């Protein structure tokens, strides 16, 4: 299919879970839908698993848990696991495992000319370096082999993560934010989660909702969830329909004053666009930095443990521009103007200065030169060519 598309000069996009804004194309191109092809092989002794085609995140999590393992997986059960890993992959277990791309061991990829390439450390070390974070820009990955961890690495015998939701009236945002700042900065406990400005059903009263997670062995008992079910509470946000997108920026610190300004922006959004009632402005934290792998790669977010991760959700097409403007205002408020204080995430952003997505000396230059080598015509996106 890729050879035919390249030979006929027909543009194409691979599609796995189909959640992104980048797996659609106009009438002059084709979508290579991988949903008829998916699978997973687990090598327990070798502590690795090979994912095929469009296997979804939840399918990976369940298969691994059945075999006594887990890996760095994310918030969206129906997201394609392969594009998630290739694009960096912020995970529920980043502080134990590192990012999704840190788990990649090797890949089988169809390149821009239609040839099958074995991307291993021995055969293609530079390409392996590139697909660990920028893998959606080099070819169609049919198989990805990743590292897996025994469930006991979650710090308890049952393979569970502790979760809890705490709801406060929005009027208490100031007090909640000051308290959360202490907790989010306390690396002695492995906490993570989201602080959400939203109007949760059924009452729809504006609230600050803390959706917290804890990995380890808590002194007191709390809500427990088996690792593969940890994202089930967010199924509604992954359901297709209406107008949804993420507004994401990686941050180096939590600023209470800026957070309180975003409360006002969210209130303005609700009064101007009532159809955006499901929109949540979310501040996401990990109390400890991501685990850093013992190899270098194109992924450059290991200095980030805070995110503004807005879920934009509205139902009226005519609200699009205003909702986007207010989301942009929220992101700009949280990140400030000092470029060293924030970073963009390749799994959520494809616009703006690309050096905010691939930071670190020489990284962007190396990626651009590899792109020229593997896909000079921009068959697999024009990213890294401009
Ligand atoms: C509900 C939800 C929660 C999310 N949570 C997280 C999170 O916690 N952490 C995180 O990092 N991200 C998260 N994301 C973002 C998500 O990981 C990325 O948007 C991902 O790329 C989407 O994959 P997809 O299969 O659903 O989309 P698709 O639109 O199918 O694919 C995404 C991109 O990858 C390309 N692609 C698809 N398959 C392949 C392939 N086999 N080889 C090469 N390129 C391919 C597509 O052309 C497209 O450009 C979340 C997204 C949603 C919708």
Coordinates of C-alpha atoms and ligand atoms in Angstrom, one line a residue:
X1 CA 0.0 0.0 0.0
X2 CA 2.8 2.4 0.9
X3 CA 4.7 1.5 -2.2
X4 CA 1.6 2.1 -4.3
X5 CA 0.9 5.5 -2.6
X6 CA 4.5 6.6 -3.0
X7 CA 4.7 5.4 -6.6
X8 CA 1.5 7.1 -7.5
X9 CA 2.3 10.3 -5.6
X10 CA -0.8 9.9 -3.4
X11 CA -0.3 11.4 0.1
X12 CA -1.3 9.1 3.0
X13 CA -1.5 9.0 6.8
X14 CA -1.4 5.9 9.0
X15 CA -4.3 5.7 11.5
X16 CA -4.3 3.7 14.7
X17 CA -6.8 4.9 17.4
X18 CA -7.7 7.9 15.2
X19 CA -7.9 10.4 18.1
X20 CA -5.4 12.9 16.7
X21 CA -6.0 15.8 14.4
X22 CA -3.2 14.5 12.2
X23 CA -4.6 11.2 10.9
X24 CA -7.1 12.8 8.5
X25 CA -6.5 13.9 4.9
X26 CA -8.4 15.6 2.1
X27 CA -10.0 13.8 -0.9
X28 CA -6.6 13.7 -2.8
X29 CA -5.0 11.4 -0.2
X30 CA -5.7 8.1 1.6
X31 CA -5.8 7.0 5.2
X32 CA -4.1 3.7 5.9
X33 CA -6.4 2.3 8.6
X34 CA -4.5 -0.2 10.8
X35 CA -7.5 -1.3 12.8
X36 CA -7.8 -4.6 11.0
X37 CA -4.4 -5.6 12.1
X38 CA -3.4 -5.6 15.8
X39 CA -1.8 -7.9 18.3
X40 CA 0.7 -8.4 21.1
X41 CA 3.3 -11.1 21.9
X42 CA 4.7 -11.1 25.4
X43 CA 8.2 -12.5 26.1
X44 CA 8.0 -12.8 29.9
X45 CA 11.6 -14.2 30.3
X46 CA 13.0 -11.4 28.1
X47 CA 10.8 -8.7 29.9
X48 CA 9.6 -7.4 26.6
X49 CA 6.5 -7.3 24.4
X50 CA 6.0 -6.8 20.7
X51 CA 2.9 -4.7 19.7
X52 CA 1.4 -4.9 16.2
X53 CA -0.7 -2.5 14.1
X54 CA -3.4 -0.5 15.8
X55 CA -3.4 -2.3 19.2
X56 CA -5.0 0.1 21.7
X57 CA -3.6 1.1 25.1
X58 CA -6.1 -0.7 27.2
X59 CA -5.6 -3.9 25.2
X60 CA -1.9 -3.7 25.9
X61 CA -2.5 -3.0 29.6
X62 CA -4.9 -6.0 30.1
X63 CA -2.7 -8.5 28.2
X64 CA 0.4 -7.4 30.2
X65 CA -1.5 -7.6 33.5
X66 CA -2.8 -11.1 32.7
X67 CA 0.9 -12.1 32.3
X68 CA 2.0 -10.2 35.5
X69 CA 3.4 -7.1 33.9
X70 CA 2.8 -3.5 33.1
X71 CA 4.5 -0.8 31.1
X72 CA 4.4 3.0 30.7
X73 CA 0.8 3.6 29.5
X74 CA -1.4 6.6 29.4
X75 CA -4.8 8.2 30.2
X76 CA -6.7 7.1 27.1
X77 CA -7.8 3.5 26.8
X78 CA -8.7 3.7 23.1
X79 CA -5.6 5.6 22.0
X80 CA -3.3 3.6 19.6
X81 CA -0.4 2.3 21.7
X82 CA 2.2 2.5 18.9
X83 CA 1.7 6.2 18.0
X84 CA 1.5 7.0 21.8
X85 CA 4.9 5.3 22.4
X86 CA 6.4 6.9 19.2
X87 CA 5.3 10.4 20.3
X88 CA 7.0 10.3 23.7
X89 CA 4.2 9.0 25.8
X90 CA 3.6 10.7 29.2
X91 CA 2.5 7.9 31.4
X92 CA 0.6 7.1 34.6
X93 CA 3.8 5.6 35.9
X94 CA 6.4 8.0 34.5
X95 CA 8.3 8.3 37.8
X96 CA 8.7 4.5 37.9
X97 CA 9.2 3.7 34.2
X98 CA 10.1 6.9 32.4
X99 CA 8.1 8.0 29.3
X100 CA 6.6 5.7 26.7
X101 CA 9.4 6.3 24.3
X102 CA 11.9 5.2 26.9
X103 CA 10.4 1.7 26.7
X104 CA 11.1 1.3 23.0
X105 CA 13.6 -1.5 22.2
X106 CA 13.2 -1.9 18.5
X107 CA 10.7 -1.5 15.6
X108 CA 9.8 -2.8 12.2
X109 CA 9.0 0.2 10.0
X110 CA 7.9 0.8 6.4
X111 CA 9.9 3.8 5.2
X112 CA 8.9 6.6 2.9
X113 CA 9.9 4.5 -0.2
X114 CA 7.9 1.5 0.9
X115 CA 10.9 -0.6 2.2
X116 CA 10.7 -2.6 5.4
X117 CA 13.4 -1.5 7.8
X118 CA 14.4 -3.3 11.0
X119 CA 15.1 -0.5 13.5
X120 CA 17.4 -2.0 16.0
X121 CA 20.4 -0.7 18.0
X122 CA 22.7 -2.9 15.9
X123 CA 21.3 -2.1 12.4
X124 CA 19.9 1.4 12.7
X125 CA 21.0 3.1 15.9
X126 CA 20.3 6.7 14.7
X127 CA 16.9 5.8 13.5
X128 CA 16.1 4.1 16.8
X129 CA 17.3 7.3 18.5
X130 CA 14.9 9.3 16.4
X131 CA 11.8 7.1 16.7
X132 CA 12.1 7.2 20.5
X133 CA 10.2 10.5 20.7
X134 CA 9.8 11.6 17.1
X135 CA 8.6 8.3 15.6
X136 CA 5.5 9.5 13.9
X137 CA 7.6 11.5 11.4
X138 CA 9.8 8.7 9.9
X139 CA 7.6 6.0 8.6
X140 CA 4.7 3.6 9.3
X141 CA 5.6 1.4 12.2
X142 CA 4.0 -2.0 11.9
X143 CA 5.6 -3.6 15.0
X144 CA 7.1 -2.0 18.1
X145 CA 9.0 -4.0 20.8
X146 CA 8.9 -2.4 24.2
X147 CA 10.3 -3.1 27.7
X148 CA 7.8 -4.4 30.3
X149 CA 8.0 -4.4 34.1
X150 CA 6.7 -6.9 36.7
X151 CA 3.6 -5.7 38.5
X152 CA 5.6 -5.8 41.8
X153 CA 7.5 -2.7 40.5
X154 CA 4.3 -0.8 41.4
X155 CA 5.5 -1.1 45.0
X156 CA 2.8 -3.5 46.3
X157 CA 1.9 -7.2 45.9
X158 CA -1.5 -6.7 44.2
X159 CA -0.5 -4.7 41.1
X160 CA -2.6 -1.8 42.1
X161 CA -2.4 2.0 42.0
X162 CA -4.2 4.0 44.7
X163 CA -6.6 6.6 43.4
X164 CA -8.9 9.2 45.0
X165 CA -11.1 12.1 43.8
X166 CA -11.5 15.2 46.1
X167 CA -14.0 17.9 45.1
X168 CA -13.9 21.5 46.4
X169 CA -16.1 24.5 45.5
X170 CA -14.4 26.8 43.0
X171 CA -14.5 29.6 45.6
X172 CA -11.9 27.6 47.6
X173 CA -9.4 27.5 44.7
X174 CA -6.9 29.8 46.4
X175 CA -6.7 27.6 49.6
X176 CA -6.7 24.4 47.6
X177 CA -3.9 25.6 45.3
X178 CA -1.6 26.6 48.2
X179 CA -2.1 23.3 49.9
X180 CA -1.6 21.3 46.7
X181 CA 1.6 23.2 46.0
X182 CA 3.2 21.7 49.2
X183 CA 2.0 18.2 48.2
X184 CA 3.1 18.4 44.6
X185 CA 6.6 19.5 45.7
X186 CA 6.9 16.7 48.3
X187 CA 9.0 14.1 46.5
X188 CA 9.1 11.8 49.6
X189 CA 5.7 10.4 48.5
X190 CA 5.1 9.1 44.9
X191 CA 1.9 11.1 44.2
X192 CA 0.6 12.2 40.8
X193 CA -2.6 13.4 39.3
X194 CA -4.7 16.3 38.0
X195 CA -6.0 19.4 39.6
X196 CA -9.0 20.2 37.4
X197 CA -11.1 23.4 37.1
X198 CA -14.4 22.0 35.9
X199 CA -18.2 21.7 36.4
X200 CA -18.6 18.0 37.1
X201 CA -21.9 16.2 36.5
X202 CA -24.5 15.7 37.9
X203 CA -24.7 19.1 39.7
X204 CA -22.5 21.0 37.3
X205 CA -21.4 23.3 40.1
X206 CA -18.0 24.8 39.3
X207 CA -15.3 23.0 41.3
X208 CA -11.7 22.2 41.7
X209 CA -11.4 18.5 41.5
X210 CA -8.2 16.7 42.6
X211 CA -7.9 13.4 40.9
X212 CA -4.9 11.9 42.8
X213 CA -2.9 8.7 42.4
X214 CA -0.4 7.1 44.6
X215 CA 2.0 4.3 43.8
X216 CA 3.5 2.2 46.5
X217 CA 2.3 0.8 49.8
X218 CA 0.1 3.4 51.6
X219 CA 0.0 3.4 55.5
X220 CA -3.8 3.8 55.4
X221 CA -6.1 2.0 53.0
X222 CA -7.7 4.0 50.1
X223 CA -9.4 3.5 46.8
X224 CA -7.4 0.9 44.8
X225 CA -7.6 0.2 41.1
X226 CA -5.9 -2.6 39.2
X227 CA -3.2 -1.0 37.0
X228 CA -4.9 -1.8 33.6
X229 CA -8.1 -0.1 34.8
X230 CA -6.5 3.1 36.0
X231 CA -7.8 5.1 33.0
X232 CA -11.4 3.8 33.0
X233 CA -12.7 6.9 34.8
X234 CA -11.7 9.0 31.8
X235 CA -13.6 6.9 29.1
X236 CA -16.0 9.8 28.4
X237 CA -13.2 12.0 27.4
X238 CA -11.9 9.4 25.0
X239 CA -15.3 8.9 23.4
X240 CA -15.5 10.3 19.8
X241 CA -18.1 13.0 19.0
X242 CA -18.6 16.7 19.7
X243 CA -15.5 19.0 19.4
X244 CA -12.6 17.9 21.5
X245 CA -8.9 18.7 21.6
X246 CA -6.1 19.0 24.1
X247 CA -4.3 22.1 25.1
X248 CA -0.9 21.0 26.5
X249 CA 2.3 22.6 27.7
X250 CA 5.0 21.2 29.9
X251 CA 6.1 23.4 32.9
X252 CA 8.9 23.5 35.3
X253 CA 7.0 24.8 38.3
X254 CA 3.5 25.5 39.7
X255 CA 2.6 29.1 40.2
X256 CA -0.4 29.7 42.4
X257 CA -1.1 33.2 41.1
X258 CA -1.1 32.1 37.5
X259 CA -3.3 29.1 38.4
X260 CA -5.9 31.5 40.0
X261 CA -5.9 33.6 36.8
X262 CA -6.8 30.5 34.8
X263 CA -9.8 30.1 37.1
X264 CA -11.1 33.4 35.8
X265 CA -10.4 32.5 32.2
X266 CA -12.4 29.3 32.7
X267 CA -15.3 31.3 34.2
X268 CA -15.2 33.6 31.2
X269 CA -15.3 30.6 28.9
X270 CA -18.3 29.2 30.6
X271 CA -20.2 32.5 30.5
X272 CA -19.4 33.2 26.8
X273 CA -19.7 29.6 25.5
X274 CA -22.1 27.6 27.6
X275 CA -21.8 24.6 25.2
X276 CA -18.2 24.2 26.6
X277 CA -19.5 23.1 30.0
X278 CA -17.4 19.8 29.7
X279 CA -14.2 21.8 29.2
X280 CA -11.7 21.3 32.0
X281 CA -8.6 23.3 32.6
X282 CA -6.2 20.7 34.2
X283 CA -2.9 21.1 36.0
X284 CA -1.1 17.8 36.1
X285 CA 1.7 16.8 38.4
X286 CA 4.2 14.1 39.3
X287 CA 5.8 14.6 42.7
X288 CA 9.1 13.1 41.4
X289 CA 10.9 13.7 38.1
X290 CA 10.5 11.1 35.3
X291 CA 12.8 8.2 35.4
X292 CA 15.7 8.8 33.0
X293 CA 16.8 6.0 30.7
X294 CA 20.4 5.0 30.3
X295 CA 20.4 5.9 26.6
X296 CA 20.0 9.2 24.7
X297 CA 17.0 9.7 22.4
X298 CA 15.1 12.4 20.6
X299 CA 12.8 12.7 23.6
X300 CA 13.6 15.8 25.6
X301 CA 11.0 16.1 28.4
X302 CA 12.9 14.4 31.3
X303 CA 13.2 17.8 33.1
X304 CA 9.4 18.2 33.1
X305 CA 7.1 16.9 35.9
X306 CA 4.3 19.5 35.6
X307 CA 1.8 20.0 32.7
X308 CA -1.1 22.2 31.9
X309 CA -3.2 19.7 30.1
X310 CA -6.6 21.2 29.2
X311 CA -9.4 19.1 27.9
X312 CA -11.3 21.3 25.4
X313 CA -14.8 20.0 24.8
X314 CA -17.7 21.9 23.2
X315 CA -20.7 21.0 21.1
X316 CA -21.4 24.1 19.0
X317 CA -19.2 24.5 15.9
X318 CA -19.6 28.3 16.0
X319 CA -17.9 28.4 19.4
X320 CA -14.7 27.0 18.0
X321 CA -12.7 30.2 17.6
X322 CA -13.6 31.7 21.0
X323 CA -13.0 28.4 22.8
X324 CA -9.6 28.1 21.2
X325 CA -8.7 31.7 22.1
X326 CA -9.5 31.2 25.7
X327 CA -7.6 27.9 25.8
X328 CA -4.6 29.7 24.2
X329 CA -5.0 32.4 26.9
X330 CA -4.9 29.8 29.6
X331 CA -1.8 28.1 28.2
X332 CA 0.0 31.4 27.7
X333 CA -0.9 32.4 31.3
X334 CA 0.5 29.2 32.8
X335 CA 3.7 29.1 30.8
X336 CA 4.7 32.8 31.0
X337 CA 7.2 34.3 28.6
X338 CA 10.5 32.7 29.7
X339 CA 11.2 29.9 27.1
X340 CA 13.4 28.1 29.5
X341 CA 10.4 27.5 31.8
X342 CA 8.2 25.6 29.4
X343 CA 8.2 22.9 26.7
X344 CA 5.8 21.6 24.0
X345 CA 4.9 17.9 23.8
X346 CA 5.0 16.2 20.4
X347 CA 2.0 14.0 21.3
X348 CA -0.1 17.1 21.7
X349 CA 1.4 19.9 19.6
X350 CA 2.4 20.2 16.0
X351 CA 2.5 23.9 15.6
X352 CA 4.7 26.7 17.1
X353 CA 8.5 26.7 17.3
X354 CA 9.7 23.1 16.8
X355 CA 12.6 23.8 19.1
X356 CA 10.1 23.8 22.0
X357 CA 9.3 20.1 21.2
X358 CA 12.9 18.9 20.7
X359 CA 15.2 20.7 23.1
X360 CA 18.8 19.9 24.0
X361 CA 22.0 20.5 22.2
X362 CA 22.1 19.1 18.7
X363 CA 18.8 17.2 19.0
X364 CA 16.8 19.2 16.5
X365 CA 19.7 19.3 14.0
X366 CA 20.2 15.6 14.2
X367 CA 16.5 14.9 13.7
X368 CA 16.4 17.3 10.7
X369 CA 19.4 15.6 9.1
X370 CA 17.8 12.1 9.7
X371 CA 14.5 13.3 8.2
X372 CA 16.4 14.5 5.0
X373 CA 18.0 11.0 4.9
X374 CA 14.8 8.9 5.4
X375 CA 12.0 11.1 4.0
X376 CA 13.4 14.1 2.1
X377 CA 10.1 14.7 0.2
X378 CA 8.0 14.7 3.4
X379 CA 5.9 11.7 2.5
X380 CA 5.4 10.9 6.2
X381 CA 4.4 14.5 7.3
X382 CA 6.5 17.6 6.5
X383 CA 7.4 17.9 10.1
X384 CA 11.2 18.4 10.6
X385 CA 11.6 19.6 7.0
X386 CA 10.5 23.2 7.4
Ligands
LIG1 C1 -8.4 10.5 25.8 C2 -6.9 10.7 25.4 C3 -6.0 10.7 26.4 C4 -4.6 10.8 26.1 N1 -3.7 10.7 27.1 C5 -2.4 10.8 26.8 C6 -1.4 10.6 27.9 O1 -1.7 10.4 29.0 N2 -0.1 10.7 27.5 C7 0.3 11.0 26.2 O2 1.5 11.0 25.9 N3 -0.6 11.2 25.2 C8 -1.9 11.1 25.5 N4 -2.9 11.3 24.5 C9 -2.4 11.7 23.2 C10 -2.1 10.5 22.3 O3 -1.1 9.7 22.9 C11 -1.7 10.9 20.9 O4 -2.5 11.9 20.4 C12 -1.6 9.7 20.0 O5 -0.7 10.1 18.9 C13 -3.0 9.4 19.5 O6 -2.9 8.1 18.9 P1 -4.2 7.5 18.1 O7 -3.8 6.2 17.7 O8 -5.4 7.6 18.9 O9 -4.3 8.5 16.9 P2 -4.0 8.5 15.4 O10 -4.7 9.7 14.9 O11 -4.5 7.2 14.8 O12 -2.5 8.6 15.2 C14 -1.7 9.7 15.7 C15 -0.6 10.1 14.8 O13 0.3 9.0 14.7 C16 0.4 8.6 13.3 N5 0.4 7.1 13.3 C17 -0.6 6.3 13.7 N6 -0.2 5.0 13.6 C18 1.1 5.0 13.3 C19 2.0 4.0 13.0 N7 1.7 2.7 13.2 N8 3.3 4.4 12.7 C20 3.6 5.7 12.5 N9 2.7 6.7 12.7 C21 1.5 6.4 13.1 C22 -0.8 9.2 12.6 O14 -0.6 9.4 11.2 C23 -1.0 10.5 13.4 O15 -0.2 11.4 12.9 C24 -4.2 11.1 24.8 C25 -5.2 11.2 23.8 C26 -6.5 11.0 24.1 C27 -7.5 11.1 23.0

